[in-house]
XYZ file of C-alpha atoms in Angstrom:
463
model
C 23.289 176.474 133.149
C 25.745 174.822 135.452
C 24.646 173.734 138.863
C 26.543 174.344 141.996
C 28.482 171.100 141.609
C 29.555 172.093 138.217
C 30.535 175.604 138.891
C 33.868 176.408 137.145
C 36.604 178.435 138.768
C 37.229 181.983 138.056
C 40.092 182.717 135.776
C 42.227 183.979 138.735
C 42.398 180.298 139.980
C 44.111 179.054 136.801
C 47.502 179.804 135.187
C 47.293 179.539 131.576
C 49.915 177.188 130.144
C 50.390 179.397 127.027
C 50.880 182.606 128.932
C 54.284 184.368 129.400
C 57.858 183.361 129.241
C 58.442 179.607 129.699
C 61.136 179.912 132.526
C 58.792 182.366 134.363
C 55.814 180.101 133.925
C 57.634 177.078 135.208
C 58.801 178.808 138.375
C 55.388 180.221 138.940
C 53.884 176.584 138.855
C 56.837 174.824 140.385
C 57.818 177.019 143.294
C 54.795 176.028 145.489
C 55.460 172.337 144.806
C 59.296 172.725 145.555
C 58.456 174.539 148.791
C 55.775 171.965 149.760
C 58.121 168.924 149.123
C 60.990 170.728 150.724
C 58.842 171.010 153.904
C 58.658 167.264 153.882
C 62.424 167.052 153.499
C 62.978 169.474 156.304
C 60.556 167.503 158.424
C 62.593 164.346 158.011
C 65.811 166.249 158.694
C 64.409 167.970 161.833
C 63.184 164.562 163.174
C 66.601 163.009 162.496
C 68.352 165.894 164.365
C 66.210 165.357 167.537
C 66.278 161.473 167.412
C 69.986 161.477 166.699
C 70.666 162.925 170.154
C 69.112 159.962 171.818
C 71.308 156.995 170.692
C 72.728 155.154 167.704
C 69.897 152.654 168.207
C 67.332 155.401 168.027
C 68.513 156.823 164.703
C 68.954 153.356 163.355
C 65.318 152.431 164.337
C 63.898 155.591 162.660
C 66.080 154.975 159.606
C 64.877 151.452 159.215
C 61.414 152.649 159.072
C 62.092 154.501 155.884
C 61.409 151.533 153.567
C 58.129 150.942 155.258
C 57.212 154.651 154.841
C 58.297 154.584 151.098
C 56.206 151.428 150.542
C 53.171 153.100 152.153
C 53.557 156.409 150.454
C 53.930 154.691 147.072
C 50.271 153.820 147.384
C 49.331 157.347 148.062
C 51.552 158.441 145.143
C 49.731 156.099 142.753
C 46.248 157.121 143.846
C 47.241 160.773 143.924
C 48.823 160.853 140.405
C 45.888 158.932 138.925
C 43.355 161.191 140.627
C 45.185 164.297 139.592
C 45.273 163.222 135.995
C 41.525 162.380 136.069
C 40.601 165.528 137.722
C 42.639 168.015 135.548
C 41.466 166.243 132.242
C 37.783 166.461 133.198
C 38.301 170.190 134.361
C 39.987 170.938 131.128
C 37.082 169.452 129.262
C 34.672 171.663 131.231
C 33.220 168.749 133.220
C 33.658 169.702 136.834
C 30.901 167.434 138.011
C 32.742 164.359 136.746
C 35.965 165.742 138.182
C 34.254 165.981 141.585
C 32.923 162.381 141.324
C 36.442 161.122 140.523
C 37.915 163.033 143.416
C 35.236 161.902 145.917
C 35.593 158.328 144.757
C 39.315 158.346 145.036
C 39.160 159.458 148.652
C 36.532 157.012 149.374
C 38.854 154.270 147.844
C 41.959 155.595 149.735
C 40.352 155.321 153.264
C 39.628 151.640 153.402
C 42.941 150.856 151.768
C 44.756 152.884 154.468
C 42.955 151.077 157.202
C 43.586 147.594 155.708
C 47.266 148.155 155.238
C 47.627 149.700 158.744
C 45.940 146.719 160.414
C 47.906 144.145 158.257
C 51.279 145.814 159.089
C 50.559 146.355 162.810
C 50.104 142.525 163.264
C 53.314 141.757 161.288
C 55.546 144.605 162.235
C 58.073 142.523 164.161
C 58.399 140.226 161.267
C 58.926 143.262 158.782
C 61.770 144.634 160.821
C 63.413 141.188 161.177
C 63.246 141.059 157.289
C 64.927 144.406 157.328
C 67.744 143.073 159.465
C 66.855 144.881 162.701
C 68.973 143.587 165.685
C 67.696 142.937 169.089
C 69.012 146.319 170.244
C 67.255 148.218 167.482
C 63.913 146.223 167.482
C 62.251 147.886 170.596
C 62.723 151.335 169.397
C 61.724 150.454 165.809
C 58.557 148.852 166.983
C 57.649 151.886 169.080
C 58.317 154.443 166.386
C 56.657 152.432 163.503
C 53.494 151.357 165.463
C 52.794 155.007 166.411
C 53.440 156.222 162.833
C 51.138 153.563 161.394
C 48.132 154.846 163.397
C 48.300 157.994 161.131
C 48.891 156.229 157.889
C 45.269 156.508 156.711
C 45.339 160.278 157.300
C 48.700 160.507 155.464
C 47.170 158.605 152.487
C 44.079 160.983 152.501
C 46.398 163.982 152.628
C 48.339 162.830 149.643
C 45.219 162.318 147.597
C 43.804 165.754 148.929
C 46.972 167.586 147.921
C 46.702 166.007 144.353
C 43.199 167.083 144.021
C 43.985 170.789 145.072
C 47.021 170.966 142.803
C 45.098 169.507 139.866
C 42.629 172.346 140.072
C 45.454 174.836 139.985
C 45.625 175.902 143.744
C 49.239 174.887 144.443
C 49.579 177.544 147.075
C 47.057 175.978 149.456
C 48.783 172.673 149.252
C 52.104 174.467 149.946
C 50.737 176.306 153.075
C 49.188 173.207 154.381
C 52.522 171.316 154.230
C 54.275 174.271 155.802
C 51.811 174.293 158.622
C 52.218 170.559 159.129
C 56.043 170.954 159.197
C 55.892 173.881 161.641
C 53.702 171.964 164.077
C 55.892 168.881 163.845
C 59.087 170.911 164.465
C 57.461 172.533 167.543
C 56.085 169.344 168.965
C 59.356 167.252 168.467
C 61.419 168.693 171.473
C 58.352 168.698 173.708
C 57.284 165.107 172.997
C 60.736 163.597 172.697
C 62.525 165.312 175.607
C 60.041 167.245 177.874
C 57.592 164.314 177.959
C 60.421 161.752 177.642
C 58.693 159.831 174.981
C 61.848 159.467 172.960
C 61.259 157.961 169.419
C 57.578 157.405 170.154
C 57.453 161.178 170.642
C 58.864 161.781 167.178
C 56.274 159.570 165.687
C 53.461 161.172 167.693
C 54.648 164.586 166.531
C 54.341 163.511 162.931
C 50.905 161.999 163.582
C 49.575 165.158 165.127
C 50.902 167.147 162.107
C 48.895 164.782 159.779
C 45.818 165.463 161.716
C 46.351 169.184 161.355
C 46.838 168.809 157.604
C 43.654 166.585 157.308
C 41.643 169.257 159.140
C 42.892 172.057 156.865
C 41.895 170.048 153.762
C 38.541 169.196 155.290
C 37.868 173.020 155.747
C 38.959 173.695 152.231
C 36.459 171.252 150.693
C 33.619 171.990 153.172
C 33.975 175.751 152.577
C 34.025 174.995 148.811
C 37.117 177.102 148.222
C 38.000 175.309 144.890
C 36.313 173.955 141.867
C 36.182 170.300 142.897
C 33.392 169.216 145.288
C 33.956 166.328 147.691
C 30.731 165.011 148.690
C 29.342 161.461 149.859
C 26.659 161.700 147.090
C 29.454 161.869 144.402
C 30.988 158.636 145.508
C 30.536 156.085 142.729
C 33.142 153.424 142.382
C 32.149 152.802 138.812
C 34.633 150.403 137.042
C 35.714 152.687 134.200
C 36.428 155.648 136.545
C 38.381 153.560 138.848
C 40.252 152.034 136.010
C 41.280 155.337 134.569
C 42.627 156.397 137.974
C 44.547 153.216 138.621
C 45.885 152.852 135.155
C 47.690 156.361 135.327
C 48.671 155.789 138.961
C 50.164 152.202 138.757
C 53.631 153.221 137.413
C 54.002 155.730 140.182
C 53.236 153.090 142.738
C 55.581 150.593 141.107
C 58.369 153.109 141.185
C 57.676 153.836 144.841
C 57.588 150.177 145.752
C 60.849 149.638 143.912
C 62.541 152.407 146.118
C 61.207 150.588 149.103
C 62.710 147.264 147.989
C 66.028 149.104 147.298
C 66.124 150.342 150.784
C 65.268 146.959 152.254
C 68.234 145.429 150.381
C 70.455 148.300 151.455
C 69.586 147.813 155.166
C 69.942 143.989 154.953
C 73.375 144.544 153.339
C 74.306 146.882 156.246
C 73.006 144.684 159.140
C 75.995 142.240 159.346
C 78.195 145.244 159.971
C 76.375 146.264 163.095
C 73.996 148.892 164.433
C 76.616 151.814 163.755
C 76.661 150.868 160.160
C 72.868 150.692 159.849
C 72.567 154.177 161.455
C 75.331 155.608 159.035
C 73.408 154.249 156.035
C 70.195 155.698 157.397
C 71.678 159.146 157.710
C 73.111 158.998 154.170
C 69.804 157.751 152.724
C 67.836 160.387 154.490
C 70.185 163.049 152.976
C 69.601 161.604 149.621
C 65.821 161.841 149.993
C 66.129 165.447 151.265
C 68.035 166.365 148.173
C 65.682 164.547 145.824
C 62.438 166.146 147.041
C 62.956 169.662 145.699
C 63.929 168.383 142.276
C 60.768 166.205 142.343
C 58.687 169.342 143.184
C 60.303 171.211 140.262
C 59.258 168.405 137.867
C 55.810 167.837 139.371
C 55.114 171.631 139.029
C 56.500 171.782 135.428
C 55.055 168.569 133.934
C 51.804 170.163 132.750
C 53.882 172.682 130.551
C 55.830 169.850 128.812
C 52.663 167.726 128.205
C 50.661 170.692 127.031
C 53.234 171.876 124.601
C 53.791 168.349 123.313
C 50.064 167.734 122.757
C 49.789 171.314 121.043
C 52.810 170.190 118.876
C 54.481 173.375 120.058
C 57.941 171.612 120.024
C 59.867 174.874 120.403
C 58.127 175.615 123.660
C 58.527 171.881 124.746
C 62.258 172.093 124.066
C 62.654 175.473 125.963
C 60.744 174.061 128.953
C 62.842 170.889 128.988
C 66.114 172.779 128.797
C 65.200 175.225 131.523
C 63.994 172.357 133.797
C 67.293 170.615 133.101
C 69.441 173.583 133.880
C 67.668 174.208 137.323
C 67.572 170.506 138.243
C 71.190 169.939 137.412
C 72.425 173.042 139.158
C 70.541 172.144 142.298
C 71.630 168.484 142.466
C 75.194 169.248 141.649
C 75.335 171.861 144.261
C 73.667 169.641 146.930
C 76.171 166.769 145.882
C 79.111 169.220 146.430
C 77.798 170.537 149.788
C 77.271 167.123 151.294
C 80.616 165.805 149.982
C 82.606 168.885 151.185
C 80.706 169.225 154.551
C 79.887 165.726 155.309
C 81.358 165.738 158.792
C 79.505 168.787 160.173
C 76.287 167.631 158.530
C 76.646 164.159 160.099
C 77.487 165.720 163.503
C 73.918 167.451 163.310
C 72.347 164.053 162.948
C 74.304 161.990 165.357
C 76.235 162.461 168.596
C 77.972 159.084 168.349
C 81.539 159.124 167.483
C 81.425 155.637 165.985
C 78.333 156.315 163.831
C 79.849 159.612 162.657
C 83.107 157.957 161.358
C 81.126 155.488 159.294
C 78.489 158.044 158.257
C 81.058 160.535 156.824
C 82.445 158.149 154.226
C 78.871 156.776 153.589
C 77.509 160.138 152.826
C 80.364 161.087 150.617
C 80.041 157.961 148.444
C 76.324 158.120 148.346
C 76.335 161.613 147.120
C 79.444 161.468 144.790
C 77.397 161.279 141.609
C 74.105 162.665 142.964
C 74.576 165.686 140.508
C 73.234 163.282 137.811
C 69.983 162.685 139.700
C 68.563 166.080 138.449
C 69.246 164.911 134.929
C 67.553 161.531 135.538
C 64.362 163.093 136.982
C 63.932 165.687 134.237
C 64.419 162.989 131.585
C 61.899 160.701 133.220
C 59.375 163.634 133.333
C 60.025 164.575 129.693
C 59.456 160.886 128.606
C 56.100 160.683 130.780
C 54.981 164.029 129.354
C 55.722 162.955 125.855
C 53.786 159.609 126.257
C 56.915 157.446 125.950
C 55.966 155.079 128.773
C 58.284 152.145 127.879
C 61.433 154.322 127.680
C 60.418 156.177 130.772
C 60.273 152.769 132.599
C 63.830 152.021 131.406
C 65.171 155.127 132.887
C 63.049 155.047 136.051
C 63.818 151.494 137.043
C 67.707 151.860 136.418
C 68.768 153.667 139.641
C 67.134 151.611 142.274
C 66.253 148.567 140.099
C 68.107 146.572 137.482
C 71.454 148.493 138.121
C 71.306 148.733 141.917
C 69.910 145.314 142.838
C 72.613 143.027 141.258
C 75.329 145.300 142.721
C 73.938 145.350 146.320
C 73.525 141.580 146.222
C 77.049 140.800 145.056
C 79.480 143.520 146.066
C 79.103 143.494 149.871
C 80.025 139.713 149.741
C 83.173 140.619 147.962
C 84.429 143.856 149.440
C 82.283 144.081 152.646
C 80.826 147.436 153.714
C 82.899 149.142 151.012
C 81.074 147.013 148.566
C 77.756 148.388 149.820
C 78.932 152.010 149.273
C 80.244 151.192 145.788
C 76.852 149.610 144.928
C 74.976 152.821 145.615
C 77.602 155.124 143.865
C 77.988 152.817 140.799
C 74.225 152.602 140.282
C 73.783 156.492 140.568
C 76.594 156.968 137.987
C 75.368 154.404 135.463
C 71.799 155.509 135.790
C 72.839 159.035 135.226
C 74.892 158.291 132.154
C 71.989 156.372 130.749
C 69.726 159.387 131.375
C 72.186 161.702 129.634
C 72.207 159.411 126.634
C 68.501 159.282 126.483
C 68.169 162.937 126.965
C 70.515 163.750 124.011
C 68.391 161.580 121.823
C 65.239 163.300 123.014
C 66.654 166.741 122.154
C 67.748 165.362 118.721
C 64.156 164.169 118.161
C 62.796 167.660 119.183
C 65.222 169.420 116.957
C 64.063 167.125 114.029
C 60.475 167.918 114.665
C 61.279 171.656 114.753
C 62.915 171.430 111.368
C 60.164 169.533 109.800
C 57.270 171.509 111.156
C 56.879 175.344 111.737
C 56.177 176.258 115.281
C 54.816 179.315 117.036
C 57.801 179.490 119.359
C 57.662 180.931 122.854
C 54.805 182.977 123.548
């Protein structure tokens, strides 16, 4: 008989990966993830709107913090992905006690990592912004914003791991409502702290910090009240080598991809720096919009990946093919629509994010070129998810590292020296286009492979 620590969830807490129509099942699993990540996107958008009314230097300062945030969140993504994999596999095997040990150990690992990174960055923050190309006019606001934001980094890291644990045990709705609560609080506090208390960019960072405290409190109540399957307790913390190795081995690729994104943004801002503060602010606005557009697609794939992996493992290739095609149609439709909206309505969107005429003129053309081929991003991310689900790690890395790695880096290092700021814009657009075409080529090969497997082996089809 199972003890309290090994109590399994009731059936209502789990969604069977074999039940119902594939499209309906994908949306049931994906919608909470999409809404949750969209809240993060809206949080960035709302912050940008309020900060954009201050000055070009303020929006540039907040924008230049983005590479640091991406670098920091890549650590949380890695630990979160590794922990979610560990927890879900052990729950599937009926071993909830081991799942609880893994979850408790991951949180115990995340806390000191967060503190260590916070301390290290706080002492070298000025050097980091100098490396990013911050001018003397941007530096004070950038330091104010980032130093306040860093105080909550450990909480942000814990929240990412908490969210991964909760989603891994099937409770995507609680994670969604936690992110919605954090967003709502942030949006309410922004005008009060930025304008009413006259804290400016520090107020925007403080609003984010307070929203992270609220999210941590909600997760703490969730685990203390034992509302899920996994138990988070000090007695379960055992940093055993094989357990930590399992978590880090699965999470490492996600961390590397996140770090690559941070490096890409560093190169982007350094390339923009010689053209002045207005150009940095313009690149920051366009980059933030790219992130906002990417997050819902990421939410769709995060919520749907279990179906692809389960179908592949069960050798139900018909179901895997149907799931992949449905994901592809939804992701492409969204990314193409987002691309069209930004390209067509670039000027009014930019006006929401900056009151400066000079910034707006540069930002309009920057947003248009940055989003010209964004419609292909949906294809890229679905293909990467397919490859990860099918266990094709090497090919997944080839597609993953294209957009912000081996296609983007040579372009951003060479083209601005040849064509100036226009070369910077072409670098992003060209990398997006070529990475998208690569993903289309790989996608066609994967569907041919699935078709071959279907012809060579009878399947149960869609349930």
